[in-house]
Amino acid sequence: GAGVSQSPSNKVTEKGKDVELRCDPISGHTALYWYRQSLGQGLEFLIYFQGNSAPDKSGLPSDRFSAERTGGSVSTLTIQRTQQEDSAVYLCASSLVQGNRGQYFGPGTRLTVL
Amino acid sequence: GENVEQHPSTLSVQEGDSAVIKCTYSDSASNYFPWYKQELGKGPQLIIDIRSNVGEKKDQRIAVTLNKTAKHFSLHITETQPEDSAVYFCAASKRSGNTGKLIFGQGTTLQVKP
């Protein structure tokens, strides 16, 4: 079946511009996660959505980062006033229910801030 | 805070040999430990996971062991093949509140030489 999809696959932007990254989770998965992977680094948790519960935003690095999930499905991660240190691969994952269930990742969006 | 340490950072083996990657975690409340394989330009792929009520789990050529007392877990790959070459990540999470966020290790680059 279809996996997690993300768009765009690559995004190049200029410092100071806003960007929006999109994630389509696996159908029926109620939990959705965003992670960031900097060059040669591990994955860093950003934000988590589960159903109608308040999202866990504890991993967002600054108030320039925000995310929303509409209708319990598609999610958008927005980065305002991008900085060069925001350059990374942004990965989305989804799972059936919260907590200890397998998280399945999309291919990621590679963001480059010039 | 929560932390996962992973070793070694790089591992080179001959085809047919075994490979072992080790991780330690800091949060004793962690109760779920997945392993991911990431190939170049792709998102991480879940290959095996273990929960804290189990000491060992095996799936064909891969196995994971967990020592809760020592707070460490390991990935074992037997009869390695060139297609096993990739970056492997361990992770840990706990069922706490409303999140199942994963804390990742820094990754191990495995090279299997034909």
mmCIF file of C-alpha atoms in Angstrom:
data_model
loop_
_atom_site.group_PDB
_atom_site.id
_atom_site.type_symbol
_atom_site.label_atom_id
_atom_site.label_comp_id
_atom_site.label_asym_id
_atom_site.label_seq_id
_atom_site.Cartn_x
_atom_site.Cartn_y
_atom_site.Cartn_z
ATOM 1 C CA GLY A 1 0.000 0.000 0.000
ATOM 2 C CA ALA A 2 0.971 3.664 -0.184
ATOM 3 C CA GLY A 3 3.512 4.840 2.308
ATOM 4 C CA VAL A 4 4.107 8.261 3.810
ATOM 5 C CA SER A 5 4.584 10.882 1.122
ATOM 6 C CA GLN A 6 6.245 14.268 1.444
ATOM 7 C CA SER A 7 6.499 17.271 -0.821
ATOM 8 C CA PRO A 8 8.495 18.886 -2.161
ATOM 9 C CA SER A 9 11.391 16.437 -2.229
ATOM 10 C CA ASN A 10 13.836 19.325 -2.461
ATOM 11 C CA LYS A 11 13.448 22.988 -1.569
ATOM 12 C CA VAL A 12 16.001 25.736 -2.050
ATOM 13 C CA THR A 13 15.177 29.093 -0.528
ATOM 14 C CA GLU A 14 16.834 32.334 0.381
ATOM 15 C CA LYS A 15 17.535 33.352 3.932
ATOM 16 C CA GLY A 16 14.581 35.203 5.411
ATOM 17 C CA LYS A 17 11.917 33.564 3.253
ATOM 18 C CA ASP A 18 9.119 31.357 4.612
ATOM 19 C CA VAL A 19 8.742 27.715 3.532
ATOM 20 C CA GLU A 20 5.984 25.129 3.843
ATOM 21 C CA LEU A 21 6.639 21.406 3.841
ATOM 22 C CA ARG A 22 3.841 18.897 3.376
ATOM 23 C CA CYS A 23 3.293 15.389 4.721
ATOM 24 C CA ASP A 24 0.642 12.854 3.725
ATOM 25 C CA PRO A 25 0.593 10.039 6.305
ATOM 26 C CA ILE A 26 -0.364 6.436 5.697
ATOM 27 C CA SER A 27 -4.128 6.150 5.472
ATOM 28 C CA GLY A 28 -5.637 5.281 8.823
ATOM 29 C CA HIS A 29 -2.591 6.274 10.841
ATOM 30 C CA THR A 30 -3.709 8.565 13.641
ATOM 31 C CA ALA A 31 -0.296 9.641 14.903
ATOM 32 C CA LEU A 32 1.999 11.911 12.889
ATOM 33 C CA TYR A 33 5.533 13.044 13.701
ATOM 34 C CA TRP A 34 8.018 15.514 12.268
ATOM 35 C CA TYR A 35 11.760 15.024 12.692
ATOM 36 C CA ARG A 36 14.790 16.906 11.414
ATOM 37 C CA GLN A 37 18.016 15.307 10.203
ATOM 38 C CA SER A 38 21.001 17.589 9.797
ATOM 39 C CA LEU A 39 23.920 16.546 7.606
ATOM 40 C CA GLY A 40 25.544 13.411 9.006
ATOM 41 C CA GLN A 41 23.476 13.595 12.170
ATOM 42 C CA GLY A 42 20.799 11.556 13.817
ATOM 43 C CA LEU A 43 17.149 12.439 13.811
ATOM 44 C CA GLU A 44 15.818 15.182 16.063
ATOM 45 C CA PHE A 45 12.170 15.161 17.158
ATOM 46 C CA LEU A 46 10.209 18.310 16.319
ATOM 47 C CA ILE A 47 6.466 17.839 16.872
ATOM 48 C CA TYR A 48 3.830 15.134 17.287
ATOM 49 C CA PHE A 49 0.098 15.012 16.500
ATOM 50 C CA GLN A 50 -2.369 12.425 17.752
ATOM 51 C CA GLY A 51 -6.047 12.701 16.881
ATOM 52 C CA ASN A 52 -7.705 15.720 18.451
ATOM 53 C CA SER A 53 -5.256 15.942 21.322
ATOM 54 C CA ALA A 54 -3.035 18.971 21.774
ATOM 55 C CA PRO A 55 0.191 18.422 19.815
ATOM 56 C CA ASP A 56 3.506 17.826 21.562
ATOM 57 C CA LYS A 57 5.583 20.790 20.374
ATOM 58 C CA SER A 58 8.458 20.225 22.754
ATOM 59 C CA GLY A 59 11.000 19.644 19.979
ATOM 60 C CA LEU A 60 10.421 22.798 17.939
ATOM 61 C CA PRO A 61 13.714 24.715 18.006
ATOM 62 C CA SER A 62 12.245 28.231 17.879
ATOM 63 C CA ASP A 63 9.009 30.138 17.425
ATOM 64 C CA ARG A 64 9.826 30.399 13.714
ATOM 65 C CA PHE A 65 8.730 26.771 13.424
ATOM 66 C CA SER A 66 5.076 25.762 13.461
ATOM 67 C CA ALA A 67 2.993 22.878 12.216
ATOM 68 C CA GLU A 68 -0.619 22.022 11.742
ATOM 69 C CA ARG A 69 -2.587 18.952 10.863
ATOM 70 C CA THR A 70 -5.886 19.454 9.104
ATOM 71 C CA GLY A 71 -8.696 16.926 9.318
ATOM 72 C CA GLY A 72 -6.513 14.440 11.132
ATOM 73 C CA SER A 73 -4.592 13.645 7.973
ATOM 74 C CA VAL A 74 -2.275 15.955 6.009
ATOM 75 C CA SER A 75 0.243 18.005 7.957
ATOM 76 C CA THR A 76 2.183 21.126 7.039
ATOM 77 C CA LEU A 77 5.407 22.238 8.699
ATOM 78 C CA THR A 78 6.072 25.957 8.288
ATOM 79 C CA ILE A 79 9.391 27.652 8.861
ATOM 80 C CA GLN A 80 9.270 31.436 8.902
ATOM 81 C CA ARG A 81 12.205 33.738 8.199
ATOM 82 C CA THR A 82 14.463 30.809 7.348
ATOM 83 C CA GLN A 83 18.078 30.800 8.505
ATOM 84 C CA GLN A 84 21.041 28.886 7.103
ATOM 85 C CA GLU A 85 21.060 26.624 10.167
ATOM 86 C CA ASP A 86 17.567 25.446 9.171
ATOM 87 C CA SER A 87 19.132 23.564 6.247
ATOM 88 C CA ALA A 88 18.423 19.878 6.830
ATOM 89 C CA VAL A 89 16.246 16.980 5.744
ATOM 90 C CA TYR A 90 12.791 17.205 7.296
ATOM 91 C CA LEU A 91 11.225 13.800 7.806
ATOM 92 C CA CYS A 92 7.641 12.946 8.544
ATOM 93 C CA ALA A 93 6.491 9.677 10.097
ATOM 94 C CA SER A 94 3.124 8.185 10.956
ATOM 95 C CA SER A 95 1.923 5.334 13.131
ATOM 96 C CA LEU A 96 -1.329 3.588 13.929
ATOM 97 C CA VAL A 97 -1.770 4.856 17.464
ATOM 98 C CA GLN A 98 0.252 6.914 19.866
ATOM 99 C CA GLY A 99 3.116 5.578 21.884
ATOM 100 C CA ASN A 100 4.855 2.365 21.224
ATOM 101 C CA ARG A 101 3.902 1.484 17.706
ATOM 102 C CA GLY A 102 6.121 1.365 14.664
ATOM 103 C CA GLN A 103 6.677 4.744 13.055
ATOM 104 C CA TYR A 104 6.944 4.688 9.283
ATOM 105 C CA PHE A 105 8.909 7.436 7.612
ATOM 106 C CA GLY A 106 8.481 9.297 4.373
ATOM 107 C CA PRO A 107 11.382 10.079 2.019
ATOM 108 C CA GLY A 108 11.895 13.535 3.507
ATOM 109 C CA THR A 109 12.208 17.070 2.172
ATOM 110 C CA ARG A 110 15.742 18.358 1.731
ATOM 111 C CA LEU A 111 15.729 22.065 2.625
ATOM 112 C CA THR A 112 18.626 24.273 1.618
ATOM 113 C CA VAL A 113 18.716 27.865 2.838
ATOM 114 C CA LEU A 114 21.133 30.048 0.890
ATOM 115 C CA GLY B 1 17.628 14.690 29.540
ATOM 116 C CA GLU B 2 16.841 11.697 27.382
ATOM 117 C CA ASN B 3 19.835 10.427 25.471
ATOM 118 C CA VAL B 4 20.748 7.452 23.288
ATOM 119 C CA GLU B 5 24.370 6.628 22.565
ATOM 120 C CA GLN B 6 25.226 4.400 19.610
ATOM 121 C CA HIS B 7 28.480 2.603 18.769
ATOM 122 C CA PRO B 8 30.391 2.188 16.585
ATOM 123 C CA SER B 9 29.913 5.142 14.264
ATOM 124 C CA THR B 10 31.315 3.125 11.351
ATOM 125 C CA LEU B 11 31.590 -0.620 10.846
ATOM 126 C CA SER B 12 33.154 -2.502 7.972
ATOM 127 C CA VAL B 13 32.724 -6.274 7.597
ATOM 128 C CA GLN B 14 33.312 -8.906 4.959
ATOM 129 C CA GLU B 15 30.312 -10.393 3.237
ATOM 130 C CA GLY B 16 29.058 -13.358 5.240
ATOM 131 C CA ASP B 17 30.402 -12.084 8.563
ATOM 132 C CA SER B 18 28.217 -10.850 11.412
ATOM 133 C CA ALA B 19 27.749 -7.224 12.422
ATOM 134 C CA VAL B 20 26.801 -5.932 15.861
ATOM 135 C CA ILE B 21 25.702 -2.401 16.726
ATOM 136 C CA LYS B 22 25.186 -1.342 20.332
ATOM 137 C CA CYS B 23 23.120 1.381 21.961
ATOM 138 C CA THR B 24 22.659 2.606 25.493
ATOM 139 C CA TYR B 25 19.827 4.775 26.767
ATOM 140 C CA SER B 26 19.562 7.082 29.734
ATOM 141 C CA ASP B 27 15.853 7.130 30.581
ATOM 142 C CA SER B 28 14.908 4.054 32.591
ATOM 143 C CA ALA B 29 11.244 4.668 31.676
ATOM 144 C CA SER B 30 11.973 3.865 28.024
ATOM 145 C CA ASN B 31 10.035 0.806 26.938
ATOM 146 C CA TYR B 32 10.185 0.637 23.150
ATOM 147 C CA PHE B 33 13.317 0.250 21.041
ATOM 148 C CA PRO B 34 13.142 0.254 17.229
ATOM 149 C CA TRP B 35 15.951 -0.034 14.716
ATOM 150 C CA TYR B 36 15.965 1.760 11.390
ATOM 151 C CA LYS B 37 17.957 1.296 8.187
ATOM 152 C CA GLN B 38 18.535 4.356 6.041
ATOM 153 C CA GLU B 39 19.857 4.164 2.516
ATOM 154 C CA LEU B 40 21.266 7.170 0.739
ATOM 155 C CA GLY B 41 18.592 9.677 -0.215
ATOM 156 C CA LYS B 42 15.784 7.744 1.450
ATOM 157 C CA GLY B 43 13.851 7.953 4.676
ATOM 158 C CA PRO B 44 14.602 5.547 7.543
ATOM 159 C CA GLN B 45 13.031 2.110 7.213
ATOM 160 C CA LEU B 46 11.852 0.249 10.312
ATOM 161 C CA ILE B 47 13.586 -3.157 10.292
ATOM 162 C CA ILE B 48 12.908 -4.551 13.757
ATOM 163 C CA ASP B 49 11.710 -3.384 17.151
ATOM 164 C CA ILE B 50 11.549 -4.707 20.687
ATOM 165 C CA ARG B 51 9.501 -3.852 23.720
ATOM 166 C CA SER B 52 10.738 -3.848 27.288
ATOM 167 C CA ASN B 53 8.886 -6.985 28.285
ATOM 168 C CA VAL B 54 11.000 -9.023 25.851
ATOM 169 C CA GLY B 55 14.709 -9.789 26.038
ATOM 170 C CA GLU B 56 15.330 -10.865 22.471
ATOM 171 C CA LYS B 57 13.604 -10.808 19.107
ATOM 172 C CA LYS B 58 14.681 -12.332 15.827
ATOM 173 C CA ASP B 59 13.573 -11.872 12.235
ATOM 174 C CA GLN B 60 15.500 -13.964 9.721
ATOM 175 C CA ARG B 61 19.076 -12.597 9.665
ATOM 176 C CA ILE B 62 18.506 -9.778 12.115
ATOM 177 C CA ALA B 63 18.012 -9.927 15.857
ATOM 178 C CA VAL B 64 17.792 -7.443 18.679
ATOM 179 C CA THR B 65 18.640 -8.010 22.330
ATOM 180 C CA LEU B 66 17.661 -5.849 25.278
ATOM 181 C CA ASN B 67 19.225 -5.616 28.733
ATOM 182 C CA LYS B 68 16.961 -3.397 30.820
ATOM 183 C CA THR B 69 19.163 -3.539 33.880
ATOM 184 C CA ALA B 70 22.153 -2.214 31.981
ATOM 185 C CA LYS B 71 19.974 -0.009 29.769
ATOM 186 C CA HIS B 72 21.451 -1.201 26.548
ATOM 187 C CA PHE B 73 20.240 -2.942 23.420
ATOM 188 C CA SER B 74 21.982 -4.329 20.380
ATOM 189 C CA LEU B 75 21.316 -5.151 16.738
ATOM 190 C CA HIS B 76 22.831 -8.312 15.326
ATOM 191 C CA ILE B 77 22.998 -8.987 11.595
ATOM 192 C CA THR B 78 24.223 -12.419 10.539
ATOM 193 C CA GLU B 79 25.454 -13.579 7.127
ATOM 194 C CA THR B 80 25.808 -9.980 5.974
ATOM 195 C CA GLN B 81 25.257 -9.133 2.330
ATOM 196 C CA PRO B 82 26.339 -6.083 0.307
ATOM 197 C CA GLU B 83 22.748 -4.844 0.296
ATOM 198 C CA ASP B 84 22.927 -4.560 4.074
ATOM 199 C CA SER B 85 25.270 -1.594 3.567
ATOM 200 C CA ALA B 86 23.477 1.484 4.920
ATOM 201 C CA VAL B 87 23.251 3.729 7.971
ATOM 202 C CA TYR B 88 21.537 2.093 10.929
ATOM 203 C CA PHE B 89 19.845 4.039 13.724
ATOM 204 C CA CYS B 90 18.670 2.839 17.085
ATOM 205 C CA ALA B 91 15.989 4.712 18.992
ATOM 206 C CA ALA B 92 14.134 4.645 22.277
ATOM 207 C CA SER B 93 10.792 5.930 23.452
ATOM 208 C CA LYS B 94 8.470 5.689 26.404
ATOM 209 C CA ARG B 95 4.734 5.699 26.814
ATOM 210 C CA SER B 96 4.414 8.936 28.715
ATOM 211 C CA GLY B 97 1.641 11.443 28.481
ATOM 212 C CA ASN B 98 0.495 11.933 24.948
ATOM 213 C CA THR B 99 3.620 11.328 22.935
ATOM 214 C CA GLY B 100 5.637 8.466 21.553
ATOM 215 C CA LYS B 101 8.501 10.558 20.264
ATOM 216 C CA LEU B 102 11.637 8.638 19.398
ATOM 217 C CA ILE B 103 15.074 9.599 20.699
ATOM 218 C CA PHE B 104 17.624 8.465 18.128
ATOM 219 C CA GLY B 105 21.234 7.427 18.344
ATOM 220 C CA GLN B 106 23.757 9.099 16.063
ATOM 221 C CA GLY B 107 23.814 6.269 13.546
ATOM 222 C CA THR B 108 26.233 3.571 12.400
ATOM 223 C CA THR B 109 27.461 3.426 8.822
ATOM 224 C CA LEU B 110 27.752 -0.260 7.924
ATOM 225 C CA GLN B 111 29.815 -1.264 4.926
ATOM 226 C CA VAL B 112 29.680 -4.868 3.766
ATOM 227 C CA LYS B 113 32.559 -5.661 1.430
ATOM 228 C CA PRO B 114 31.929 -8.314 -1.242
#
